[in-house]
Tab-separated table of C-alpha atoms and ligand atoms in Angstrom:
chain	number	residue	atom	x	y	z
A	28	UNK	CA	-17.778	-12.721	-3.721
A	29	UNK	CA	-15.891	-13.382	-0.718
A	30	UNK	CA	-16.570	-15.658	1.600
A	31	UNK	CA	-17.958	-14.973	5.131
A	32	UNK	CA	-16.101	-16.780	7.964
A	33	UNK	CA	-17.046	-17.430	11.562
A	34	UNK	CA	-14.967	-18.258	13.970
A	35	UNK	CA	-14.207	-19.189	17.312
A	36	UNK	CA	-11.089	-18.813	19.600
A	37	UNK	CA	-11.621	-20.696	22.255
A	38	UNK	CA	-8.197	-19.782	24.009
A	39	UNK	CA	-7.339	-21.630	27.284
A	40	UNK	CA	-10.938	-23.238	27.801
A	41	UNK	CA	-12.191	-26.597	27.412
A	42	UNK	CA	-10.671	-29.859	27.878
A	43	UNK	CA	-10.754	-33.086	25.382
A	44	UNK	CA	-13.915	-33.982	27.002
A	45	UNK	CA	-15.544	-31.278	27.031
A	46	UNK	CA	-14.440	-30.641	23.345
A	47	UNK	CA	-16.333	-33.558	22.479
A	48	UNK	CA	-19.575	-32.811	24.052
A	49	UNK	CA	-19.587	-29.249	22.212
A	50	UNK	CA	-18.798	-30.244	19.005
A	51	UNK	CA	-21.554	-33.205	19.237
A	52	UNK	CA	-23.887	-30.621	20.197
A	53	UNK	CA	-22.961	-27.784	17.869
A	54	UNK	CA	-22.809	-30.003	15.238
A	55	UNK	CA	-26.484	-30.328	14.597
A	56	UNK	CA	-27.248	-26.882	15.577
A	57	UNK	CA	-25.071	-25.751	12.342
A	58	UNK	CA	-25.876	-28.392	10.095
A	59	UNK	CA	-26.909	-26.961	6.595
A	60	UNK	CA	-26.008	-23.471	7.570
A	61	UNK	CA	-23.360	-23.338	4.528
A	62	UNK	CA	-23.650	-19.329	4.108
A	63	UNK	CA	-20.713	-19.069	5.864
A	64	UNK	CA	-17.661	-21.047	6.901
A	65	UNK	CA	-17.518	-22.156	10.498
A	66	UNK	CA	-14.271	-22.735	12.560
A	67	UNK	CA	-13.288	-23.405	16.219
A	68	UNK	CA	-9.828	-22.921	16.944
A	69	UNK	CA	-9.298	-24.887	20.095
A	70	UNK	CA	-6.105	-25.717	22.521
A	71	UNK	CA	-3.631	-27.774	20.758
A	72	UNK	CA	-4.295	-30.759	23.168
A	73	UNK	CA	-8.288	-30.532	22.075
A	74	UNK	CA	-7.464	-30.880	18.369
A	75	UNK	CA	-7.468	-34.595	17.658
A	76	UNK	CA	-10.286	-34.943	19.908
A	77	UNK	CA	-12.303	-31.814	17.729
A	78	UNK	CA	-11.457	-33.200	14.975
A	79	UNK	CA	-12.846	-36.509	14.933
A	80	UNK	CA	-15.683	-35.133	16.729
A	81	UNK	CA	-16.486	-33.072	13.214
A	82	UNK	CA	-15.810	-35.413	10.787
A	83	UNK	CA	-18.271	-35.141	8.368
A	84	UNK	CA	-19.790	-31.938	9.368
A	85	UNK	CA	-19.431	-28.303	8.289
A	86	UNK	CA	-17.506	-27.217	11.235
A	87	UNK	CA	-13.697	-26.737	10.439
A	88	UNK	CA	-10.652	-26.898	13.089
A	89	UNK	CA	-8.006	-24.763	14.023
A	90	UNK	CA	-5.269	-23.940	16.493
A	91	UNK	CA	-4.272	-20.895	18.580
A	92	UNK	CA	-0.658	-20.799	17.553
A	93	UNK	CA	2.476	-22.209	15.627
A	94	UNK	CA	5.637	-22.296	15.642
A	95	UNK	CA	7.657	-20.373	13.067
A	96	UNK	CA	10.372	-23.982	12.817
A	97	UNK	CA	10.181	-26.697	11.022
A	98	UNK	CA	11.196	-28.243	13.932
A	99	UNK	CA	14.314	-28.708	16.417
A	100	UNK	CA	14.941	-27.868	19.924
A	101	UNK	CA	12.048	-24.984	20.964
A	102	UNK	CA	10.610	-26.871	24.084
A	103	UNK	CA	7.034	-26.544	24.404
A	104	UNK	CA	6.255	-24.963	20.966
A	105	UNK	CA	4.244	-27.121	17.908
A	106	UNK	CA	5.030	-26.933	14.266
A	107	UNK	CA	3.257	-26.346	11.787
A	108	UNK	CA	3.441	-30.289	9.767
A	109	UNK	CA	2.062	-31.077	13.396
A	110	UNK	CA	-1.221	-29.796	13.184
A	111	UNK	CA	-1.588	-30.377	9.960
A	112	UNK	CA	-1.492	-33.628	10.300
A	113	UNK	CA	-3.454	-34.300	13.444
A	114	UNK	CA	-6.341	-32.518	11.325
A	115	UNK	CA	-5.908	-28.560	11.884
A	116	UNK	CA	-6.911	-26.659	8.545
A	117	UNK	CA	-6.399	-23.101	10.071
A	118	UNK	CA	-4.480	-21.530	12.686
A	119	UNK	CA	-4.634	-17.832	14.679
A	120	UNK	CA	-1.541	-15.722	14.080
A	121	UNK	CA	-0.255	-12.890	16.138
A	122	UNK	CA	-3.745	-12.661	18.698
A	123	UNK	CA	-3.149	-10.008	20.942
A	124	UNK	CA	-2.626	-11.841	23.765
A	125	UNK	CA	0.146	-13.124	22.540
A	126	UNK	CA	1.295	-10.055	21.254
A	127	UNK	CA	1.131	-8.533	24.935
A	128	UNK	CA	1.490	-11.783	27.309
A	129	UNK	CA	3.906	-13.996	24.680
A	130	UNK	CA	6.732	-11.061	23.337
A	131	UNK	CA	4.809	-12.028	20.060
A	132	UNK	CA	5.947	-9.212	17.524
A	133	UNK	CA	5.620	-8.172	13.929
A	134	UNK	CA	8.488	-10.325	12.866
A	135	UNK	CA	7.369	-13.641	14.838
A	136	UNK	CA	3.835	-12.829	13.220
A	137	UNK	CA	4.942	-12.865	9.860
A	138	UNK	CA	7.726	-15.650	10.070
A	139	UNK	CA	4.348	-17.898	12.141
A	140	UNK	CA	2.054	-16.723	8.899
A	141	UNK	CA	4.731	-17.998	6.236
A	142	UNK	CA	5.382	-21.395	8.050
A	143	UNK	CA	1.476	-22.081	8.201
A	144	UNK	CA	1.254	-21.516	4.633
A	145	UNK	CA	3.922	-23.644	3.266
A	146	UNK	CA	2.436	-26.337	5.280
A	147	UNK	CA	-0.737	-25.912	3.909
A	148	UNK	CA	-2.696	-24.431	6.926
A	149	UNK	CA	-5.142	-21.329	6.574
A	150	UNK	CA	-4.260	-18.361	8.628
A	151	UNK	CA	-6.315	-16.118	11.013
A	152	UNK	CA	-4.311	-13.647	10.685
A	153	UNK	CA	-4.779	-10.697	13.761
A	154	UNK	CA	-4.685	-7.113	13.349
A	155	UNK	CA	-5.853	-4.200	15.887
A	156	UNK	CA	-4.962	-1.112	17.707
A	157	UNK	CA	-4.641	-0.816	21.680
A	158	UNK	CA	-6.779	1.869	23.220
A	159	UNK	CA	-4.105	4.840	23.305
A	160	UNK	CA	-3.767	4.397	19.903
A	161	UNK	CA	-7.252	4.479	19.268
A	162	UNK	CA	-7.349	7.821	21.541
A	163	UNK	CA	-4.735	9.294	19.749
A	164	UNK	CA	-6.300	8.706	16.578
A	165	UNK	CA	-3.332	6.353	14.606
A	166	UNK	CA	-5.684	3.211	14.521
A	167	UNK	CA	-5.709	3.315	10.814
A	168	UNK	CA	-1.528	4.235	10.931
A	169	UNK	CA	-1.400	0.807	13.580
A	170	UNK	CA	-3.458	-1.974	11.739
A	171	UNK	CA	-2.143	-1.249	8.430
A	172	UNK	CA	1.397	-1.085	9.772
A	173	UNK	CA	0.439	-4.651	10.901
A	174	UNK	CA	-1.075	-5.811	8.176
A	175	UNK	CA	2.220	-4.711	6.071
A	176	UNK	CA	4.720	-6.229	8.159
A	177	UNK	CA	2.411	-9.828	8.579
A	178	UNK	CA	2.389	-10.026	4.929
A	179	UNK	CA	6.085	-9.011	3.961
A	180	UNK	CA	7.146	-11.988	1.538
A	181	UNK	CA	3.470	-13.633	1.183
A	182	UNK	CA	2.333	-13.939	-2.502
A	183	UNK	CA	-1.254	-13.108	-3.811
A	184	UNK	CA	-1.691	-16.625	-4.570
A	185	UNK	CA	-0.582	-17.522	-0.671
A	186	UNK	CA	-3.113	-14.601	0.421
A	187	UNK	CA	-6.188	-16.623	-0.650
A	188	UNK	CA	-5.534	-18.369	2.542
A	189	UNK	CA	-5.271	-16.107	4.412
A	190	UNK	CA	-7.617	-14.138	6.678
A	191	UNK	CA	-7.903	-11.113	8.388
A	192	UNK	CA	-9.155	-10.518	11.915
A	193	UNK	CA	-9.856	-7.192	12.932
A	194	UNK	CA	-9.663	-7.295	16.554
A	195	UNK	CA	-9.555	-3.943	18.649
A	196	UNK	CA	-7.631	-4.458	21.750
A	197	UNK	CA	-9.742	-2.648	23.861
A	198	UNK	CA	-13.014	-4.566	22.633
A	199	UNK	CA	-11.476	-8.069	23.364
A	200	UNK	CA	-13.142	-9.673	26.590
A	201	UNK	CA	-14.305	-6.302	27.578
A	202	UNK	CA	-17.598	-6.581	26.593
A	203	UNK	CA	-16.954	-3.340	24.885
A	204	UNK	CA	-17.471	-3.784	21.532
A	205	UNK	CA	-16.424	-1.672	18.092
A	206	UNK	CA	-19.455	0.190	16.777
A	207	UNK	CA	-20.490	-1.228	12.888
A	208	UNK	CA	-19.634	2.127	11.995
A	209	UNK	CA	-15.780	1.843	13.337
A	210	UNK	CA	-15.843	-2.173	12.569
A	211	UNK	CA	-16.316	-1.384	9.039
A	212	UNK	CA	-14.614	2.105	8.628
A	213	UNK	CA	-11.366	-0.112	10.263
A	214	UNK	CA	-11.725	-3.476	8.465
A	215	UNK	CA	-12.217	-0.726	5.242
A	216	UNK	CA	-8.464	0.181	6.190
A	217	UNK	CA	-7.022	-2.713	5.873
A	218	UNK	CA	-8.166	-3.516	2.635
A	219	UNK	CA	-7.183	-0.312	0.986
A	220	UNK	CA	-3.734	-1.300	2.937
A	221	UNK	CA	-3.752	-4.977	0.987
A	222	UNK	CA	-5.171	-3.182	-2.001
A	223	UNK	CA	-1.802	-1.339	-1.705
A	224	UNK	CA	0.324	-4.419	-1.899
A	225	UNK	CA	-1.680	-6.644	-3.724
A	226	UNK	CA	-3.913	-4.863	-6.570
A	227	UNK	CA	-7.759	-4.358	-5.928
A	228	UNK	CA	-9.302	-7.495	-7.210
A	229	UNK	CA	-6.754	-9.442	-4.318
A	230	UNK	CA	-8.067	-7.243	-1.779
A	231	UNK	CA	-11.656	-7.449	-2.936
A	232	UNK	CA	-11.608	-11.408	-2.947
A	233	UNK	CA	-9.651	-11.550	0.694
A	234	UNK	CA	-11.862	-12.082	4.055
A	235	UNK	CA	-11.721	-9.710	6.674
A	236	UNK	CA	-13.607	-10.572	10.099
A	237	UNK	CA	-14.273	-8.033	13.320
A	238	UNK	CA	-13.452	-9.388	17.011
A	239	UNK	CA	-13.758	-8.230	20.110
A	240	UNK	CA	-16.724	-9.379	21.984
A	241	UNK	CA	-18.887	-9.848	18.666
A	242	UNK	CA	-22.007	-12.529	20.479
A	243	UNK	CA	-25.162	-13.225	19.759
A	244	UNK	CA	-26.645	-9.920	20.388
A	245	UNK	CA	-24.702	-7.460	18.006
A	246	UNK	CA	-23.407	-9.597	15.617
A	247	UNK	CA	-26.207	-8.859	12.937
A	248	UNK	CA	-25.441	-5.444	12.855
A	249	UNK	CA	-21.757	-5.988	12.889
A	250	UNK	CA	-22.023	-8.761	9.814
A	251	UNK	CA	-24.269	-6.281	8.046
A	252	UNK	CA	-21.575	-3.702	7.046
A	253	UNK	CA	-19.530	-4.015	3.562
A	254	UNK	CA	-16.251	-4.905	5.069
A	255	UNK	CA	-17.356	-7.058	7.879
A	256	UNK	CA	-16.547	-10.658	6.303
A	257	UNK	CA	-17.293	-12.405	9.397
A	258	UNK	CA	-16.090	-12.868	13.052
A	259	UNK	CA	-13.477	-14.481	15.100
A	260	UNK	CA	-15.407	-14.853	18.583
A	261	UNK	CA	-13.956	-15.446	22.422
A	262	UNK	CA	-16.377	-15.767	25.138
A	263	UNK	CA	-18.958	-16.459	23.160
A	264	UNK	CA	-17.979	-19.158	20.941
A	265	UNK	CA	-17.719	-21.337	24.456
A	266	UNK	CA	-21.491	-21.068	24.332
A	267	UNK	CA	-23.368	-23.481	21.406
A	268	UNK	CA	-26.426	-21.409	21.889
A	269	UNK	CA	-24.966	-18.220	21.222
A	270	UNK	CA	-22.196	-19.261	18.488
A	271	UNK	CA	-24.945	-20.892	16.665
A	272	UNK	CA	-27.093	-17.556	16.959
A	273	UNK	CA	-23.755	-15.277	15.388
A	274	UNK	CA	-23.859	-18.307	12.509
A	275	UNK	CA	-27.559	-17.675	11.982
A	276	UNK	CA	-26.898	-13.847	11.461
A	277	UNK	CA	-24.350	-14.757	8.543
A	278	UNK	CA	-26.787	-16.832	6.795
A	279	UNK	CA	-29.349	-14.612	7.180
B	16	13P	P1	-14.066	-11.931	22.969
B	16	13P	O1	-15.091	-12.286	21.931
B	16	13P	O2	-14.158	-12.763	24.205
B	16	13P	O3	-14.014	-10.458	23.226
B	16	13P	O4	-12.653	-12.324	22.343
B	16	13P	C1	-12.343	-11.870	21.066
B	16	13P	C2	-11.097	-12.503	20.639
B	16	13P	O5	-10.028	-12.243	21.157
B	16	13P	C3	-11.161	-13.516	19.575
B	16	13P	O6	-9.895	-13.860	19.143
């Protein structure tokens, strides 16, 4: 069985204050609800604060990004050792955004996911076509090209933490979201693509979660398909109410 994983990206939103008020609420709200694992990957400067805010409960923290170095002169950029030890137990790789706004690439991605891991960090690892390439019909041609080059030089053993986000660029902050049907026809790629490098039972055992505006509404529907393993939320994982709702449909 693999294990369902919901999880927020909070991107550029919330300050250390703010952090601490929403993790002191949402930590009641999701207390006991152990059907699924819950993270909230918050700003870099938010981590210490989320951290101790959660200590004791079931919610798990995470960062946005890392740095592919150990460490050295790259002004502005974290490491990997760093978050680890101010508390960070995951980290996204290779979002879109940075993709498109941050000249991320398939090389950075994978370098990023191999740094995480021998520090000891979980990966979020991001996958998903832009709309063209949905048009055109090469989605499945695009994620598992992705999914390829983010893994080159990753062993089965370091794939167990690791996790897949399915997130189609054009459903991200859109409000446009991927039908169930395409959610789990697309996450369904990707594991016949790690199936490819890894053997069937790896691929079987490995999470794979759909983004791109997944809230309270839909995300029942969206959790209820085979290859759906969860979600990595925006917008909505700002919102207690309506994380805590998307956590309630994976422990349904
Ligand atoms: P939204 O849920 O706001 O569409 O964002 C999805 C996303 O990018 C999560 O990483």
């Amino acid at each position: 069985m693999r294990k369902t994983v919901i999880a927020g990206n909070w991107k550029m939103n919330m300050t250390p204050s703010a952090t601490r008020t929403f993790m002191e609420t949402l930590a009641p709200m999701v207390k006991g609800k152990d059907k699924c694992d819950i993270v909230l990957c918050v700003p870099f400067v938010d981590i210490a604060t989320a951290v101790e805010a959660t200590r004791g409960t079931n919610i798990k923290i995470g960062a946005q990004n890392v740095h592919f170095e150990p460490k050295g002169a790259y002004t502005g950029e974290i490491s990997a050792e760093m978050l680890k030890e101010v508390g960070a137990e995951y980290v996204i790789v290779g979002h879109s955004e940075r993709r498109t706004y941050f000249g991320e690439t398939d090389t950075t991605v994978n370098l990023r996911t191999k740094a995480a891991l021998a520090a000891g960090l979980t990966v979020i690892l991001c996958v998903g076509e832009v709309k063209e390439q949905r048009l055109s019909g090469i989605t499945d041609e695009v994620v598992t090209m992705q999914t390829k080059l983010a893994l080159a030089d990753i062993s089965a053993e370091e794939l167990k933490r690791v996790i897949i986000a399915y997130e189609p660029v054009w459903a991200i902050g859109t409000g446009l979201t991927a039908t169930p049907e395409q959610a789990d026809e697309t996450c369904g790629v990707i594991r016949r693509a790690l199936a490819g490098l890894y053997g069937e039972e790896v691929a079987e055992a490995t999470t794979i979660q759909y983004g791109g505006s997944m809230n309270d509404k839909n995300a029942a529907q969206l959790l209820s398909k085979t290859n759906v393993d969860g979600g990595l939320i925006g917008g909505a994982s700002l919102k207690p109410d309506a994380f805590t709702a998307i956590v309630d449909a994976a422990n349904a």
